[in-house]
Amino acid sequence: MAASKEMTFLEHLGELRRRLTYSLIAVAVFFLVSWCFARPLFRFLELPIRPYLSAEQPTFVFTELATPFVTYLKVALLFGVLFASPVILWQVWRFISPGLYATERLAALPFLFGTTVFFALGCAFGYAVAFPRVCEFLLSVGADFRPMLTVDKYLSLMSKIVLGLGLVFEIPVLTYFLARLGIVTSGFLVHWWRFVVVGIFLTAAVLTPTPDIATQLVFAVPMLILYALSIGIAWFCQKRSS
């Protein structure tokens, strides 16, 4: 059953502020740790494009004096948020769990755990599979020109693709949560598949930081596979509840 003591509006605000404070402290701590290792962390981020760099440009360039410093700040913040994400999700759980019934908690807890796991899988897929293919394709298109890759533009493109795919991989987790609550069913997902396919390609076009079709397919194809997986997840949830 839900929490026996109902909290006032001000008590809810106080609890929300407490959870946000803990989350920000976790981000700040991991940011400072990541800042100490910003250079090796960036070298890790540049590994996907390394095989495709030519002898003419063996490394990145920058056009403003502050660019390297700002880039390392962004790298530290990126890894700070990623490393702190389990703490952030735990604080989210601590905030919402007192107001949930027992059945809702059973559905929400795997949802929060799955969110972390699938987001990590999506980021790993983007880093190890999708982004190297994007680099290979874009550099092959520009083979007739001399590349001049700036460090800030590279980090921006990589972050959008890797984090974007991390969000895309949340589709099965969201489906599981909605199916457990009875909001969606496998039949519903199958019935609307045509509209979903169109929506997926539109979403991929919006999420893609470049206009080329290859990068759009990097987002669209995993989304289509994950949607098919979501249908199976919804069917499994129906069988368990029946």
Short mmCIF file of N, CA and C in Angstrom, two decimals, residues 62-148:
data_model
loop_
_atom_site.label_atom_id
_atom_site.label_comp_id
_atom_site.label_asym_id
_atom_site.label_seq_id
_atom_site.Cartn_x
_atom_site.Cartn_y
_atom_site.Cartn_z
N PHE A 62 42.50 22.88 -33.00
CA PHE A 62 41.55 23.80 -32.38
C PHE A 62 41.80 25.21 -32.90
N THR A 63 40.75 26.02 -32.91
CA THR A 63 40.81 27.35 -33.53
C THR A 63 40.76 28.48 -32.52
N GLU A 64 40.49 28.20 -31.26
CA GLU A 64 40.46 29.22 -30.23
C GLU A 64 41.30 28.75 -29.05
N LEU A 65 41.90 29.69 -28.33
CA LEU A 65 42.80 29.35 -27.24
C LEU A 65 42.11 28.56 -26.12
N ALA A 66 40.85 28.91 -25.85
CA ALA A 66 40.15 28.28 -24.73
C ALA A 66 39.54 26.93 -25.08
N THR A 67 39.59 26.54 -26.35
CA THR A 67 38.91 25.32 -26.78
C THR A 67 39.39 24.06 -26.04
N PRO A 68 40.70 23.82 -25.88
CA PRO A 68 41.12 22.61 -25.15
C PRO A 68 40.61 22.58 -23.72
N PHE A 69 40.69 23.73 -23.02
CA PHE A 69 40.21 23.78 -21.64
C PHE A 69 38.72 23.48 -21.56
N VAL A 70 37.93 24.12 -22.44
CA VAL A 70 36.48 23.90 -22.44
C VAL A 70 36.17 22.44 -22.81
N THR A 71 36.94 21.89 -23.74
CA THR A 71 36.72 20.50 -24.15
C THR A 71 36.94 19.54 -22.98
N TYR A 72 38.01 19.75 -22.23
CA TYR A 72 38.27 18.88 -21.08
C TYR A 72 37.19 19.06 -19.99
N LEU A 73 36.68 20.29 -19.86
CA LEU A 73 35.57 20.50 -18.93
C LEU A 73 34.34 19.69 -19.35
N LYS A 74 34.05 19.71 -20.65
CA LYS A 74 32.90 18.97 -21.16
C LYS A 74 33.10 17.47 -20.98
N VAL A 75 34.32 16.99 -21.21
CA VAL A 75 34.60 15.56 -21.02
C VAL A 75 34.39 15.17 -19.56
N ALA A 76 34.89 16.00 -18.65
CA ALA A 76 34.74 15.71 -17.22
C ALA A 76 33.28 15.73 -16.81
N LEU A 77 32.52 16.69 -17.34
CA LEU A 77 31.10 16.78 -17.01
C LEU A 77 30.34 15.58 -17.58
N LEU A 78 30.67 15.20 -18.80
CA LEU A 78 30.01 14.05 -19.43
C LEU A 78 30.21 12.79 -18.61
N PHE A 79 31.45 12.49 -18.25
CA PHE A 79 31.71 11.29 -17.47
C PHE A 79 31.22 11.44 -16.03
N GLY A 80 31.23 12.67 -15.52
CA GLY A 80 30.69 12.89 -14.18
C GLY A 80 29.22 12.53 -14.10
N VAL A 81 28.45 12.94 -15.12
CA VAL A 81 27.02 12.61 -15.14
C VAL A 81 26.81 11.12 -15.36
N LEU A 82 27.61 10.52 -16.25
CA LEU A 82 27.46 9.08 -16.51
C LEU A 82 27.78 8.26 -15.27
N PHE A 83 28.87 8.57 -14.59
CA PHE A 83 29.24 7.82 -13.39
C PHE A 83 28.26 8.05 -12.24
N ALA A 84 27.66 9.24 -12.21
CA ALA A 84 26.72 9.56 -11.14
C ALA A 84 25.31 9.09 -11.43
N SER A 85 25.04 8.59 -12.62
CA SER A 85 23.67 8.22 -13.00
C SER A 85 23.05 7.18 -12.07
N PRO A 86 23.78 6.15 -11.58
CA PRO A 86 23.14 5.23 -10.61
C PRO A 86 22.68 5.95 -9.34
N VAL A 87 23.49 6.91 -8.87
CA VAL A 87 23.09 7.67 -7.69
C VAL A 87 21.86 8.52 -7.99
N ILE A 88 21.83 9.13 -9.16
CA ILE A 88 20.70 9.98 -9.54
C ILE A 88 19.42 9.15 -9.61
N LEU A 89 19.51 7.98 -10.24
CA LEU A 89 18.33 7.13 -10.35
C LEU A 89 17.88 6.62 -8.98
N TRP A 90 18.84 6.36 -8.09
CA TRP A 90 18.48 5.94 -6.74
C TRP A 90 17.74 7.05 -6.01
N GLN A 91 18.17 8.29 -6.21
CA GLN A 91 17.48 9.41 -5.58
C GLN A 91 16.08 9.59 -6.17
N VAL A 92 15.94 9.34 -7.45
CA VAL A 92 14.60 9.37 -8.08
C VAL A 92 13.70 8.33 -7.44
N TRP A 93 14.26 7.14 -7.24
CA TRP A 93 13.49 6.06 -6.62
C TRP A 93 13.10 6.41 -5.19
N ARG A 94 14.02 6.97 -4.42
CA ARG A 94 13.73 7.34 -3.04
C ARG A 94 12.65 8.43 -2.97
N PHE A 95 12.56 9.25 -4.01
CA PHE A 95 11.57 10.32 -4.01
C PHE A 95 10.17 9.81 -4.36
N ILE A 96 10.09 8.90 -5.34
CA ILE A 96 8.76 8.48 -5.81
C ILE A 96 8.23 7.25 -5.08
N SER A 97 9.10 6.41 -4.49
CA SER A 97 8.65 5.15 -3.91
C SER A 97 7.67 5.29 -2.75
N PRO A 98 7.80 6.31 -1.87
CA PRO A 98 6.82 6.39 -0.77
C PRO A 98 5.38 6.59 -1.23
N GLY A 99 5.18 7.15 -2.42
CA GLY A 99 3.82 7.38 -2.90
C GLY A 99 3.26 6.28 -3.77
N LEU A 100 3.98 5.16 -3.91
CA LEU A 100 3.53 4.07 -4.77
C LEU A 100 2.92 2.94 -3.95
N TYR A 101 1.96 2.27 -4.56
CA TYR A 101 1.44 1.03 -3.98
C TYR A 101 2.44 -0.09 -4.21
N ALA A 102 2.24 -1.20 -3.52
CA ALA A 102 3.19 -2.32 -3.60
C ALA A 102 3.32 -2.83 -5.03
N THR A 103 2.20 -2.96 -5.74
CA THR A 103 2.24 -3.44 -7.12
C THR A 103 2.97 -2.46 -8.03
N GLU A 104 2.80 -1.17 -7.78
CA GLU A 104 3.48 -0.16 -8.59
C GLU A 104 4.98 -0.17 -8.32
N ARG A 105 5.36 -0.47 -7.06
CA ARG A 105 6.78 -0.54 -6.75
C ARG A 105 7.43 -1.72 -7.47
N LEU A 106 6.70 -2.83 -7.55
CA LEU A 106 7.23 -4.01 -8.24
C LEU A 106 7.48 -3.72 -9.71
N ALA A 107 6.66 -2.83 -10.29
CA ALA A 107 6.85 -2.46 -11.69
C ALA A 107 7.92 -1.39 -11.85
N ALA A 108 8.01 -0.49 -10.89
CA ALA A 108 8.92 0.65 -11.02
C ALA A 108 10.37 0.28 -10.75
N LEU A 109 10.62 -0.64 -9.81
CA LEU A 109 12.00 -0.96 -9.45
C LEU A 109 12.77 -1.60 -10.63
N PRO A 110 12.21 -2.61 -11.31
CA PRO A 110 12.91 -3.12 -12.50
C PRO A 110 13.04 -2.04 -13.58
N PHE A 111 12.08 -1.12 -13.63
CA PHE A 111 12.15 -0.03 -14.61
C PHE A 111 13.38 0.83 -14.37
N LEU A 112 13.62 1.19 -13.11
CA LEU A 112 14.77 2.03 -12.80
C LEU A 112 16.09 1.29 -13.04
N PHE A 113 16.13 0.00 -12.68
CA PHE A 113 17.33 -0.80 -12.92
C PHE A 113 17.57 -0.97 -14.42
N GLY A 114 16.50 -1.28 -15.14
CA GLY A 114 16.63 -1.46 -16.59
C GLY A 114 17.02 -0.19 -17.30
N THR A 115 16.58 0.96 -16.77
CA THR A 115 16.95 2.24 -17.37
C THR A 115 18.46 2.41 -17.39
N THR A 116 19.11 2.10 -16.28
CA THR A 116 20.56 2.23 -16.20
C THR A 116 21.25 1.26 -17.15
N VAL A 117 20.80 0.01 -17.14
CA VAL A 117 21.44 -1.03 -17.95
C VAL A 117 21.29 -0.73 -19.44
N PHE A 118 20.08 -0.42 -19.88
CA PHE A 118 19.84 -0.21 -21.31
C PHE A 118 20.48 1.09 -21.79
N PHE A 119 20.53 2.10 -20.92
CA PHE A 119 21.21 3.33 -21.32
C PHE A 119 22.71 3.06 -21.52
N ALA A 120 23.30 2.27 -20.64
CA ALA A 120 24.71 1.91 -20.78
C ALA A 120 24.93 1.09 -22.04
N LEU A 121 24.02 0.16 -22.33
CA LEU A 121 24.14 -0.64 -23.55
C LEU A 121 24.04 0.23 -24.79
N GLY A 122 23.11 1.20 -24.77
CA GLY A 122 22.96 2.10 -25.91
C GLY A 122 24.19 2.94 -26.13
N CYS A 123 24.77 3.47 -25.05
CA CYS A 123 25.99 4.26 -25.17
C CYS A 123 27.15 3.39 -25.68
N ALA A 124 27.24 2.16 -25.18
CA ALA A 124 28.30 1.26 -25.63
C ALA A 124 28.14 0.93 -27.11
N PHE A 125 26.89 0.71 -27.55
CA PHE A 125 26.64 0.44 -28.97
C PHE A 125 27.02 1.65 -29.82
N GLY A 126 26.64 2.84 -29.34
CA GLY A 126 26.99 4.04 -30.09
C GLY A 126 28.48 4.25 -30.19
N TYR A 127 29.20 3.98 -29.09
CA TYR A 127 30.64 4.18 -29.07
C TYR A 127 31.39 3.15 -29.91
N ALA A 128 31.04 1.88 -29.76
CA ALA A 128 31.82 0.81 -30.36
C ALA A 128 31.38 0.43 -31.77
N VAL A 129 30.10 0.67 -32.11
CA VAL A 129 29.57 0.20 -33.40
C VAL A 129 29.13 1.36 -34.28
N ALA A 130 28.20 2.16 -33.79
CA ALA A 130 27.56 3.17 -34.63
C ALA A 130 28.49 4.31 -35.00
N PHE A 131 29.13 4.92 -34.01
CA PHE A 131 29.95 6.10 -34.29
C PHE A 131 31.14 5.80 -35.19
N PRO A 132 31.86 4.68 -35.04
CA PRO A 132 32.93 4.37 -36.00
C PRO A 132 32.44 4.25 -37.43
N ARG A 133 31.21 3.67 -37.61
CA ARG A 133 30.67 3.58 -38.97
C ARG A 133 30.34 4.96 -39.53
N VAL A 134 29.84 5.84 -38.66
CA VAL A 134 29.54 7.21 -39.09
C VAL A 134 30.83 7.91 -39.51
N CYS A 135 31.88 7.76 -38.72
CA CYS A 135 33.17 8.38 -39.06
C CYS A 135 33.70 7.85 -40.39
N GLU A 136 33.63 6.55 -40.55
CA GLU A 136 34.12 5.95 -41.79
C GLU A 136 33.36 6.47 -42.99
N PHE A 137 32.03 6.55 -42.89
CA PHE A 137 31.22 7.00 -44.01
C PHE A 137 31.48 8.46 -44.33
N LEU A 138 31.46 9.33 -43.32
CA LEU A 138 31.62 10.76 -43.56
C LEU A 138 33.01 11.10 -44.10
N LEU A 139 34.04 10.43 -43.59
CA LEU A 139 35.39 10.69 -44.09
C LEU A 139 35.59 10.14 -45.50
N SER A 140 34.90 9.04 -45.82
CA SER A 140 35.00 8.51 -47.19
C SER A 140 34.32 9.45 -48.18
N VAL A 141 33.22 10.08 -47.78
CA VAL A 141 32.55 11.05 -48.65
C VAL A 141 33.46 12.25 -48.90
N GLY A 142 34.20 12.65 -47.87
CA GLY A 142 35.09 13.80 -48.02
C GLY A 142 36.51 13.43 -48.40
N ALA A 143 36.69 12.28 -49.06
CA ALA A 143 38.04 11.81 -49.39
C ALA A 143 38.75 12.74 -50.38
N ASP A 144 37.99 13.52 -51.16
CA ASP A 144 38.60 14.41 -52.14
C ASP A 144 39.10 15.71 -51.51
N PHE A 145 38.85 15.88 -50.23
CA PHE A 145 39.24 17.12 -49.56
C PHE A 145 40.22 16.81 -48.43
N ARG A 146 40.91 17.85 -47.99
CA ARG A 146 41.84 17.70 -46.89
C ARG A 146 41.09 17.93 -45.57
N PRO A 147 41.06 16.94 -44.69
CA PRO A 147 40.30 17.11 -43.44
C PRO A 147 41.02 18.06 -42.48
N MET A 148 40.22 18.80 -41.74
CA MET A 148 40.73 19.68 -40.69
C MET A 148 39.75 19.55 -39.51
#
